[in-house]
Tab-separated table of C-alpha atoms and ligand atoms in Angstrom:
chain	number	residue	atom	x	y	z
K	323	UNK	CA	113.458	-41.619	1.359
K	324	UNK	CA	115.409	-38.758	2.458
K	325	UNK	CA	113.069	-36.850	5.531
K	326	UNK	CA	113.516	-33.802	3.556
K	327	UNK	CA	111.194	-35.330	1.029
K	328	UNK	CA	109.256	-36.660	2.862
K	329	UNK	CA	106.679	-34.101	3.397
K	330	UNK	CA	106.811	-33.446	-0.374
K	331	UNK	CA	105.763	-37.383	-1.091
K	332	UNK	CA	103.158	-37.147	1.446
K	333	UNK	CA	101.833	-34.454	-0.058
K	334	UNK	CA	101.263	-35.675	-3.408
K	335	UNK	CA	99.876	-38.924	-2.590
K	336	UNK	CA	96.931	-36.837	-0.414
K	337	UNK	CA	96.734	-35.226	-4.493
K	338	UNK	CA	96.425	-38.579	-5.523
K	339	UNK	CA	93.740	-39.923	-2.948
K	340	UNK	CA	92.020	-36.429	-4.117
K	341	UNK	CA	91.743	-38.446	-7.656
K	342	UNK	CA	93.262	-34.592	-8.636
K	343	UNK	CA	96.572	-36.316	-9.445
K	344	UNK	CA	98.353	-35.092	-12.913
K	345	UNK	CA	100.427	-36.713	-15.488
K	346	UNK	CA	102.315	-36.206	-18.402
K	347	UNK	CA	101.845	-38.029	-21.568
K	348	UNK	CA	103.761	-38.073	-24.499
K	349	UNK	CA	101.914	-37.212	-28.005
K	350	UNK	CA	103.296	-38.314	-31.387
K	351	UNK	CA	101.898	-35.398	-33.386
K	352	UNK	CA	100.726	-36.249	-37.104
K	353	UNK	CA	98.220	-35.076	-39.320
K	354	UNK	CA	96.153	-32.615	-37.287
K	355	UNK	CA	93.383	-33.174	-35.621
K	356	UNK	CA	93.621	-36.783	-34.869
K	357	UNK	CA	97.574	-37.829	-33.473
K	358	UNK	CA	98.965	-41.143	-31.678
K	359	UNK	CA	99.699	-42.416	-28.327
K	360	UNK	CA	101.743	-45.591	-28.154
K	361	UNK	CA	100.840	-45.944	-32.128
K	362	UNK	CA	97.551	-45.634	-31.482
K	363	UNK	CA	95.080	-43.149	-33.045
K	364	UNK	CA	93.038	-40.532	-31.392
K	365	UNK	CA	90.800	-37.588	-32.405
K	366	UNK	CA	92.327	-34.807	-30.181
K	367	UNK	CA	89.376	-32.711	-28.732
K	368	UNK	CA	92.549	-30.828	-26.432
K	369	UNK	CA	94.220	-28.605	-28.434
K	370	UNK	CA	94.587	-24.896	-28.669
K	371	UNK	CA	96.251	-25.266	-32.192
K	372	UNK	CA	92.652	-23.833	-33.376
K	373	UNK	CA	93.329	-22.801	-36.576
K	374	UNK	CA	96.212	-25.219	-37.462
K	375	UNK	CA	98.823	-22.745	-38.172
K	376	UNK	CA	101.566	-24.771	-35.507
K	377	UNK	CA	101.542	-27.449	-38.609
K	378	UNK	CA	100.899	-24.849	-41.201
K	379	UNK	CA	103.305	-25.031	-44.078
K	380	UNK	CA	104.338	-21.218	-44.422
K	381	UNK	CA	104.489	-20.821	-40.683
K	382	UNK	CA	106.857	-23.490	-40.721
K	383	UNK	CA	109.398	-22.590	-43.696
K	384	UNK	CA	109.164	-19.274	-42.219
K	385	UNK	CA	110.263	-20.519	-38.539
K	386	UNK	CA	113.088	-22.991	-40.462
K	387	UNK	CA	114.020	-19.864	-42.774
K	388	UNK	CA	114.434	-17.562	-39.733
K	389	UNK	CA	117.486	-20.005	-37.696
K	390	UNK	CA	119.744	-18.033	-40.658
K	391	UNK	CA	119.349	-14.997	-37.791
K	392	UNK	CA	120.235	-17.750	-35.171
K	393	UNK	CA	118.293	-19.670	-32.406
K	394	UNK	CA	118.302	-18.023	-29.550
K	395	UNK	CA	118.050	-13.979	-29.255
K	396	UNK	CA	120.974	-13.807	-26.834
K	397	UNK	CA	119.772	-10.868	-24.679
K	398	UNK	CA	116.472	-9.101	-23.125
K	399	UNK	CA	114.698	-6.611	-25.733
K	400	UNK	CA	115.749	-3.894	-23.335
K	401	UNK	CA	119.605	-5.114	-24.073
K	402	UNK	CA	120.329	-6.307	-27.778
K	403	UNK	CA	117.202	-8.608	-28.117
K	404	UNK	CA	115.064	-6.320	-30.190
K	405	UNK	CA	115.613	-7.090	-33.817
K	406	UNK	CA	113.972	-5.900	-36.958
K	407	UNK	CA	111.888	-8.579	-37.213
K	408	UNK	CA	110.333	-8.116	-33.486
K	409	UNK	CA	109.692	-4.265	-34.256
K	410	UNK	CA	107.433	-5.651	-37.433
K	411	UNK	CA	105.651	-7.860	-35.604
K	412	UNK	CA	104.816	-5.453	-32.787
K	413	UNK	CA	103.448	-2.888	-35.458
K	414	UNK	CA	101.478	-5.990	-37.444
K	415	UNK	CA	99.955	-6.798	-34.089
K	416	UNK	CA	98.922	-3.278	-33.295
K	417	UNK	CA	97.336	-2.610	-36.610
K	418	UNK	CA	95.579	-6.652	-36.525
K	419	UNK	CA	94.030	-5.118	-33.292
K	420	UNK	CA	93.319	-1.423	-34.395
K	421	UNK	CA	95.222	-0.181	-31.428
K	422	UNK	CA	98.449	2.150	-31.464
K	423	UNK	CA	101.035	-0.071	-30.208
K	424	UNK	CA	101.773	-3.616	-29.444
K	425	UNK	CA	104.338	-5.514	-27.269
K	426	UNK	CA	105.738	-9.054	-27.184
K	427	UNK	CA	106.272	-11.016	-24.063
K	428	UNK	CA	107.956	-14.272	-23.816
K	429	UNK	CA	104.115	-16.371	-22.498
K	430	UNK	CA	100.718	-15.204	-22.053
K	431	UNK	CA	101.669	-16.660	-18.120
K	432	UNK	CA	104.574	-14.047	-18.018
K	433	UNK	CA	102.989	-11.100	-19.758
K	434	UNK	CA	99.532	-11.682	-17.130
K	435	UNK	CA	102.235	-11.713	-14.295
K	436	UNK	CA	104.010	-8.899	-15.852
K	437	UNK	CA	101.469	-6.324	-16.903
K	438	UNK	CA	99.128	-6.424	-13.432
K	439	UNK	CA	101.890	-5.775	-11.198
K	440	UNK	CA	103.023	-2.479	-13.414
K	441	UNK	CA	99.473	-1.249	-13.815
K	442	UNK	CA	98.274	-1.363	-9.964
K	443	UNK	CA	100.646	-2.078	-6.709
K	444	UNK	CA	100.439	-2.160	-2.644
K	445	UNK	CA	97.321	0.303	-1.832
K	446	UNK	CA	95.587	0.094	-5.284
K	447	UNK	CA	92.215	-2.555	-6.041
K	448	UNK	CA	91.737	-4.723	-8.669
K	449	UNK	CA	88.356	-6.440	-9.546
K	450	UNK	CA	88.855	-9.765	-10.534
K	451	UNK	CA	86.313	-12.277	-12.262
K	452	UNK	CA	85.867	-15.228	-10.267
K	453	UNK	CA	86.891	-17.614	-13.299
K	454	UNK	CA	89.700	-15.693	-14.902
K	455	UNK	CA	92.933	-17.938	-16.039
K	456	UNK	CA	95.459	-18.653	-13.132
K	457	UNK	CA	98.207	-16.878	-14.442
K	458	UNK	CA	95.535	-13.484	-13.899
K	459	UNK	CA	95.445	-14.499	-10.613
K	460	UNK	CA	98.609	-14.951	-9.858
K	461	UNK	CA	99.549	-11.328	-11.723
K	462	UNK	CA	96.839	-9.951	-8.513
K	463	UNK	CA	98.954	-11.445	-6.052
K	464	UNK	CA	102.001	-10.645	-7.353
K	465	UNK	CA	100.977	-6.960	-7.801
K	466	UNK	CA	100.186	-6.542	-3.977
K	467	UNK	CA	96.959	-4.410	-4.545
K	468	UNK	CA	94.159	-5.478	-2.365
K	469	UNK	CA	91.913	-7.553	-4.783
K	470	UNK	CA	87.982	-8.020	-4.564
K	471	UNK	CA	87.462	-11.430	-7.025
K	472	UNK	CA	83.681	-10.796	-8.526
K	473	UNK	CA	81.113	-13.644	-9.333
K	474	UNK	CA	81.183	-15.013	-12.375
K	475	UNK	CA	80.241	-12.428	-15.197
K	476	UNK	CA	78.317	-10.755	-12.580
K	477	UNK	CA	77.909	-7.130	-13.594
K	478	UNK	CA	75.469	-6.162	-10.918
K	479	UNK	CA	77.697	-7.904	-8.046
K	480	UNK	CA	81.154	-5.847	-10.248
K	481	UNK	CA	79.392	-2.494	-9.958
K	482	UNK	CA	78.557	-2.925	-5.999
K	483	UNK	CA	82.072	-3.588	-5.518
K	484	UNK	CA	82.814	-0.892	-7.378
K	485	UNK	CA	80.423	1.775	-6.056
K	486	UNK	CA	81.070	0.671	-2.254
K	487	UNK	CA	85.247	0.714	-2.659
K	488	UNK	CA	85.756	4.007	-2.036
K	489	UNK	CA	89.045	6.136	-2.646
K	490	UNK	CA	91.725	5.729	-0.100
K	491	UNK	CA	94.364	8.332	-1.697
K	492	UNK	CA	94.531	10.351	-4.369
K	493	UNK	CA	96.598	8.778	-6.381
K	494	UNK	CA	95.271	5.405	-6.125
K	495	UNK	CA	94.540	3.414	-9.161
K	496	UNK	CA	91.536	0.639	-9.552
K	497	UNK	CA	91.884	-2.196	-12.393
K	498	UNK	CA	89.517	-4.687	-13.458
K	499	UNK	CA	90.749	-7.831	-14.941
K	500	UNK	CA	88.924	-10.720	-17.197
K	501	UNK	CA	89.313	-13.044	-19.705
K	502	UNK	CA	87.020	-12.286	-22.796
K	503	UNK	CA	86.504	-16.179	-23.757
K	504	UNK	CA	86.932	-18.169	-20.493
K	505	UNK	CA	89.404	-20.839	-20.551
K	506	UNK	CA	87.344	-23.587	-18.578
K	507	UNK	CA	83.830	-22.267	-19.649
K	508	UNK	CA	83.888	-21.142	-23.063
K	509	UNK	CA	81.187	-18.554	-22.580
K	510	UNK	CA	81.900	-14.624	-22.587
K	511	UNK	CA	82.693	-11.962	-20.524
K	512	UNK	CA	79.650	-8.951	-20.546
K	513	UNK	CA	82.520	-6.737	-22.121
K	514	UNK	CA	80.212	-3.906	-23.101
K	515	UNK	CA	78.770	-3.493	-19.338
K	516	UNK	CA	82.163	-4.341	-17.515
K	517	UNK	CA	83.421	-0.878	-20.337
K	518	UNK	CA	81.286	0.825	-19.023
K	519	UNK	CA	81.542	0.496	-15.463
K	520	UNK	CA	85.207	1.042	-15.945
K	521	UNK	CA	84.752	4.208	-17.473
K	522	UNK	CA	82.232	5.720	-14.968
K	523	UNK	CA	83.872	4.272	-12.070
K	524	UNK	CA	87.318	5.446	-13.399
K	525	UNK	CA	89.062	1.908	-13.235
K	526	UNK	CA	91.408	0.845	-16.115
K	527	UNK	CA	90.673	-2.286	-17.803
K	528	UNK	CA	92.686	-5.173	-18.632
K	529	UNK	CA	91.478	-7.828	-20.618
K	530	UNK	CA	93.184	-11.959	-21.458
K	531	UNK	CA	92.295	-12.775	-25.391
K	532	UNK	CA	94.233	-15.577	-25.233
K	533	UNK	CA	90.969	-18.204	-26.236
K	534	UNK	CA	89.389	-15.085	-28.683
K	535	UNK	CA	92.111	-13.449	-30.644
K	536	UNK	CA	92.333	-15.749	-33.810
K	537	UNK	CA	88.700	-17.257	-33.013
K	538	UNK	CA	86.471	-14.958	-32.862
K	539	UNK	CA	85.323	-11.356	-33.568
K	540	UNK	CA	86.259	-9.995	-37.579
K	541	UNK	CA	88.942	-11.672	-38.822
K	542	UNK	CA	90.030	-13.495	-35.376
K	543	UNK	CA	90.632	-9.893	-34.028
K	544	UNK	CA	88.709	-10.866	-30.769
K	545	UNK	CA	85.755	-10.277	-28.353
K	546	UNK	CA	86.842	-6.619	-27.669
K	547	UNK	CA	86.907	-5.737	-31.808
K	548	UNK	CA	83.965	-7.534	-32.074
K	549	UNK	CA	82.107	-5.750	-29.814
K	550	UNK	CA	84.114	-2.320	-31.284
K	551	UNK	CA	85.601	-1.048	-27.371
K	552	UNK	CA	89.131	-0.404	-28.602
K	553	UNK	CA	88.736	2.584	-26.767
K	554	UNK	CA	86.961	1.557	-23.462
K	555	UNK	CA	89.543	-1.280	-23.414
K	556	UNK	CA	93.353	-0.146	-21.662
K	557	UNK	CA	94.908	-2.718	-22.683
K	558	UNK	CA	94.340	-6.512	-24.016
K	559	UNK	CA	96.598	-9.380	-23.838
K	560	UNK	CA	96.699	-12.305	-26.891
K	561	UNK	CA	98.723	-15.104	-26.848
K	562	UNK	CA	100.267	-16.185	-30.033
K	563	UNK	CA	100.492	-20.045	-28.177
K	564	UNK	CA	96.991	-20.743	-29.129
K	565	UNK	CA	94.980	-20.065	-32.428
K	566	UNK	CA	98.301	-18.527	-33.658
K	567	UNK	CA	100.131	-21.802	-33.443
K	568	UNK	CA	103.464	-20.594	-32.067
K	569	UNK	CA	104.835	-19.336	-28.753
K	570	UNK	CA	105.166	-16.136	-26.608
K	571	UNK	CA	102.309	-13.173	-26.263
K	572	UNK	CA	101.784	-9.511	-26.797
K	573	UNK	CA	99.790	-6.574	-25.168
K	574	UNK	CA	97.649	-3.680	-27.517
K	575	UNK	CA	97.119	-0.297	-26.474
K	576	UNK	CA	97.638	2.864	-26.429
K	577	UNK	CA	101.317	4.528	-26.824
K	578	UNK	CA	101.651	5.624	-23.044
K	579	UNK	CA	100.401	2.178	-22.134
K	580	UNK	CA	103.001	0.220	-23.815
K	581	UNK	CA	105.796	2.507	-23.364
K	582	UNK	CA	104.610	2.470	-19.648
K	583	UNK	CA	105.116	-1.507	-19.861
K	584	UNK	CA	108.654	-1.063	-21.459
K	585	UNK	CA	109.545	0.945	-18.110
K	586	UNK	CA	107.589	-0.987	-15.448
K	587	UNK	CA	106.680	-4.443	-16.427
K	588	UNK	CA	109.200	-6.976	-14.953
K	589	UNK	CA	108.584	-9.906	-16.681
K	590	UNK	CA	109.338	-8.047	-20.394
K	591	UNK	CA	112.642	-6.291	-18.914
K	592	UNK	CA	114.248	-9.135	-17.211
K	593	UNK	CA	113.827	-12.137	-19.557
K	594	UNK	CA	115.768	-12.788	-23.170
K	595	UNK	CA	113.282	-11.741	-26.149
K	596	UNK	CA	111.442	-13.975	-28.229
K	597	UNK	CA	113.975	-15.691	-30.654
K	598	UNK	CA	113.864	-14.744	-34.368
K	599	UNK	CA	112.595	-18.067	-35.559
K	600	UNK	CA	109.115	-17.200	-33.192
K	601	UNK	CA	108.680	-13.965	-34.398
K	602	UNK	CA	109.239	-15.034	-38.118
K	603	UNK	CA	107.063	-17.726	-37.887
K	604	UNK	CA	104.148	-15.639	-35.627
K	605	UNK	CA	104.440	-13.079	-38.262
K	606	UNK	CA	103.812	-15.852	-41.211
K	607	UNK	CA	100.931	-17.014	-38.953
K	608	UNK	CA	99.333	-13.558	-38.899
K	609	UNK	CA	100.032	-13.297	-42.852
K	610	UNK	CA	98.203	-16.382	-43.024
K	611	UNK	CA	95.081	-15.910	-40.589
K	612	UNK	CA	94.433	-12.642	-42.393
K	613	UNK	CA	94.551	-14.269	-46.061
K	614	UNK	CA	91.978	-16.879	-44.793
K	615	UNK	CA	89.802	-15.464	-42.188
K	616	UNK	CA	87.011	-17.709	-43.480
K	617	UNK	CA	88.823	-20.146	-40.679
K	618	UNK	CA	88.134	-18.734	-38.249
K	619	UNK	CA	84.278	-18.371	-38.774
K	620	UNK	CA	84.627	-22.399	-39.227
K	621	UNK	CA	85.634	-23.000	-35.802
K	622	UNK	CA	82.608	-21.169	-34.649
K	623	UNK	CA	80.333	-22.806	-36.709
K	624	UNK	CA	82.187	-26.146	-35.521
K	625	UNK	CA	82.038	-25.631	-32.308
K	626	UNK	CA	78.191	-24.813	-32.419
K	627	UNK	CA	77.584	-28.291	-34.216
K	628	UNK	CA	79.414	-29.714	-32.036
K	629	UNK	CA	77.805	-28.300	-28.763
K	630	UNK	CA	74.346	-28.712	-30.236
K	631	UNK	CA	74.988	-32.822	-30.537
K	632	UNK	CA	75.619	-33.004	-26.938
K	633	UNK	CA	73.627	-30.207	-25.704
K	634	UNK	CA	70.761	-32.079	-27.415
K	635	UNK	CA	71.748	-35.631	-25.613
K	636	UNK	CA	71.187	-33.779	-22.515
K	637	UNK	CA	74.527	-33.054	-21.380
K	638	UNK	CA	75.618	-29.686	-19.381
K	639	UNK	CA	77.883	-27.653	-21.548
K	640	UNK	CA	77.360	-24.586	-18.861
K	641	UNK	CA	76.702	-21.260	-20.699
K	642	UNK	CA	79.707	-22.459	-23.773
K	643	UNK	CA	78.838	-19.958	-26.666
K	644	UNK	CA	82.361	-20.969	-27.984
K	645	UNK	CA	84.690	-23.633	-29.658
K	646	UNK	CA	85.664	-24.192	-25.493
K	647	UNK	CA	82.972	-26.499	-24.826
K	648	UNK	CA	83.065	-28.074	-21.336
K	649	UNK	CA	81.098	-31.201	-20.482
K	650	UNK	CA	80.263	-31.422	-16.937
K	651	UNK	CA	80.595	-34.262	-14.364
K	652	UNK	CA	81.610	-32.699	-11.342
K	653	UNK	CA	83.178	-35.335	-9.689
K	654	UNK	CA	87.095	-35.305	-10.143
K	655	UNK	CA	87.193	-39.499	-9.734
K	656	UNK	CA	84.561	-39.704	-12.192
K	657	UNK	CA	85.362	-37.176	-15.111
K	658	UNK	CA	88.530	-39.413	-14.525
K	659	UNK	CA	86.799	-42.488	-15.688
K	660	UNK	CA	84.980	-40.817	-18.369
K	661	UNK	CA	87.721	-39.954	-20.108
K	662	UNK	CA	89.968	-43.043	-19.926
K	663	UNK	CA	86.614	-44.541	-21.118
K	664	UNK	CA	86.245	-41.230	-24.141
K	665	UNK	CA	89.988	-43.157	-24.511
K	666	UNK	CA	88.921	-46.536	-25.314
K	667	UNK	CA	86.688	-44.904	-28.230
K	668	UNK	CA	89.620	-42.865	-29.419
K	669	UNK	CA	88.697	-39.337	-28.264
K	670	UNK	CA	91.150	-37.406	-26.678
K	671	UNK	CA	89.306	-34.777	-24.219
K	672	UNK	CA	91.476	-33.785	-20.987
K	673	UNK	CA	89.713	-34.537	-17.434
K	674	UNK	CA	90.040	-30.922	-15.813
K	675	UNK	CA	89.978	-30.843	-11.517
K	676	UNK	CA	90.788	-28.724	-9.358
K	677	UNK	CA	92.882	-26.588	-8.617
K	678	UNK	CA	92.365	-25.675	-12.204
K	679	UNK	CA	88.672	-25.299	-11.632
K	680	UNK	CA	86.431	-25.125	-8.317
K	681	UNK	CA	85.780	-28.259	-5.886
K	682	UNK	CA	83.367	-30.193	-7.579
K	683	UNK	CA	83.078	-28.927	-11.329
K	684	UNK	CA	85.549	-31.118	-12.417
K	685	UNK	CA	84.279	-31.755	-16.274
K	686	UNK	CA	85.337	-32.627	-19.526
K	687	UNK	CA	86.720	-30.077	-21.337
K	688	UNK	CA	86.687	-30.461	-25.483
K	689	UNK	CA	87.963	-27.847	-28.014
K	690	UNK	CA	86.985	-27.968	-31.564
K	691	UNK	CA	89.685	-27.039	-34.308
K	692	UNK	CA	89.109	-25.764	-37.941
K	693	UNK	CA	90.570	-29.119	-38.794
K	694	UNK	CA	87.463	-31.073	-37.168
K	695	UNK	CA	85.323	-32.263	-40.081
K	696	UNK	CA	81.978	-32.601	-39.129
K	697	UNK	CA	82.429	-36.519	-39.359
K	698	UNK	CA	85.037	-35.926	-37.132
K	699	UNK	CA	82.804	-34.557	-34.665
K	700	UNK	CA	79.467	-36.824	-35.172
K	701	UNK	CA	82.335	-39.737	-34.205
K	702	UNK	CA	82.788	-37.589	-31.153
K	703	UNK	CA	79.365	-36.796	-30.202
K	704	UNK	CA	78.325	-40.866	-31.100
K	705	UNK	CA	81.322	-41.578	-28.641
K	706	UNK	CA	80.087	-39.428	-25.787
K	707	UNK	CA	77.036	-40.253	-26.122
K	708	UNK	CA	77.883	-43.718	-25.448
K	709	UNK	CA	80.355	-43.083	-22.241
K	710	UNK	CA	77.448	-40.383	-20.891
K	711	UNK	CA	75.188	-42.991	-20.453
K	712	UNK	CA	77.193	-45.673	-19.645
K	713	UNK	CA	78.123	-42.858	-16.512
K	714	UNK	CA	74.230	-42.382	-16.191
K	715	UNK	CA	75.401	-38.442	-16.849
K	716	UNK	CA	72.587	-38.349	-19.419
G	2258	PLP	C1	96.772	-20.192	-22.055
G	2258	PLP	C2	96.356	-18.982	-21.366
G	2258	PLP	C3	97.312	-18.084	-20.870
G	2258	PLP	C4	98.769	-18.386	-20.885
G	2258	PLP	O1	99.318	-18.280	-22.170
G	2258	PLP	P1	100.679	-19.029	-22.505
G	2258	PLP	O2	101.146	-18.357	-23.745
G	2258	PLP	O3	100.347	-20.463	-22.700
G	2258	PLP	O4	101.599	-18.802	-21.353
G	2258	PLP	C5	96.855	-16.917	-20.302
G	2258	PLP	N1	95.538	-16.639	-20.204
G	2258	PLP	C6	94.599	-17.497	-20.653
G	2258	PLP	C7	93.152	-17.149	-20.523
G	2258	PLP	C8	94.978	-18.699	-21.238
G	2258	PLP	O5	94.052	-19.559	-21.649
């Protein structure tokens, strides 16, 4: 092998001896939730397709309807990208959220690495939970604002931070950062306390509803309308990759916010827009969640029978209050095994390691759909329950 590569090879097979090794594989999607592998069936337990709406009739003519405006959208939104049909989503998203204005980005990755950087920069802090979603993370680095990373949900160990960073310049801006429904975890952030804080601490607050909007809170409109802080919240980022069955993200806030973001955020200015075919079919899936929002209150109660069969074989599901429900193992070679073995019983579930999550909490991680019927799920639990103690995990 060429030298130059060398390093790179050696690298991955340390990965590899790590058992934290990662692989593609190829799904043949059919009838949601259950798909095949080599023409073999399996219950998927790893998708974010939550409500269905990627396979959703309407959301599909409207997508096939939409190529009449072309595929691609041939230039940024800031250039000739911004068509009629992006300016009615953004208004459809801003009044499905209650705030003034909303704004597309191209991935809930690029709009995270997009809108941190234009909200704080070099000399500014942000306060970062300890479990927010990589692409959070990486938004904190890229911003180059010094950035304190808070336990867990800890709203005690979030105010000390707070209270003890004191102001370096006038003019210098603090920002506190978390998901609403952890990504790994499945259990929420204390949104009303974290409000707060922000508010008496004079910190602006950012918030990822990538696993909430379309899941949870009235209607699917999230943790933060749940829990009514449209106004403590600056600004909240949904995807519309995950319950909304499509591709691409937007931001809700107020006016100056997004206008702000227009001017500032990198990732929205220099990157071609969302092509029509997204935005028609995101806009049939919105049309759709808010015609059936009885859906959404079905993966919750889905995802509560399902935690409830395992949590009552004894197995750790961590503080899950969610559809997310992680099974814990800890150890990356064995969560490994486990689900090869989940395999062999025809359950999908995804082994997740590190980097994605700390040393040692490697787990299982399972999502439950609206599609799950609850015989779907007893097969699951029945399954598990089999693997778990075959693993002595229970
Ligand atoms: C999936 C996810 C993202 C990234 O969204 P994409 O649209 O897939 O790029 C961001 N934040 C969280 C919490 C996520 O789970």
């Amino acid at each position: 092998m060429d030298v130059r590569l060398q390093k790179l090879q050696r690298r991955l097979e340390m990965v590899q001896a790590h058992h934290n090794y990662r692989q593609l594989t190829t799904i043949t999607h059919s009838t949601e939730p259950w798909f095949t592998i080599n023409g073999q069936p399996f219950l998927n337990l790893s998708s974010n397709n939550y409500l269905g709406l990627a396979t959703h009739p309407d959301v599909q003519h409207a997508a096939a309807n939409a190529t009449t405006h072309g595929c691609g959208a041939g230039a940024s939104r800031l250039i000739t990208g911004t068509t009629p049909l992006h300016q009615q989503l953004e208004a459809r998203l801003a009044q499905f959220k209650g705030r003034e204005r909303a704004l597309l980005f191209t991935s809930g990755y690029t709009a995270n690495i997009g809108v941190i950087p234009a909200l704080v920069g070099s000399g500014d802090l942000i306060f970062s939970d300890a479990l927010n979603h990589a692409s959070l993370i990486d938004g904190c680095r890229l911003s180059r604002a010094t950035c304190h990373s808070y336990p867990h949900c800890d709203v005690a160990a979030l105010e000390q931070l707070l209270s003890q960073s004191g102001q370096t310049h006038q003019n210098q801006q603090r920002l506190v950062v978390t998901d609403t429904v952890f990504s790994m975890d499945g259990d929420l952030a204390p949104l009303a306390d974290i409000a707060r804080l922000c508010q008496q601490y004079d910190a602006l607050l950012f918030v990822d509803e990538a696993h909430a909007t379309g899941c949870i809170g009235p209607g699917g409109r999230g943790l933060v309308a749940h829990l009514g802080l449209e106004e403590e919240v600056t600004v909240t980022m949904s995807t519309l990759s995950k319950a909304l069955g499509n591709m691409g993200a937007f931001v809700a806030g107020p006016t100056v916010v997004i206008e702000y973001l227009i001017n500032f955020a990198r990732s929205f200015i220099f990157t071609t827009a969302l092509p029509p075919t997204v935005v028609a079919a995101a806009l049939a899936a919105l049309d759709t969640l808010e015609h059936t929002p009885q859906q959404v209150q079905q993966v919750q109660q889905r995802g509560a029978f399902f935690r409830r069969g395992l949590q009552e074989l004894g197995f750790n599901t961590l503080a899950s209050q969610t559809h997310i429900v992680p099974i814990m193992v800890e150890d990356s070679a064995k969560t490994l095994e486990m689900a090869a073995a989940l395999r062999e019983e025809g359950l999908f579930v995804v082994a997740i390691r590190p980097p994605t999550v700390a040393h040692d909490t490697a787990r299982l991680r399972a999502c439950v759909m609206a599609s799950h019927t609850e015989d779907d799920l007893i097969y699951a639990v029945e399954a598990f329950e089999r693997v778990g103690r075959r693993f002595g995990l229970i």
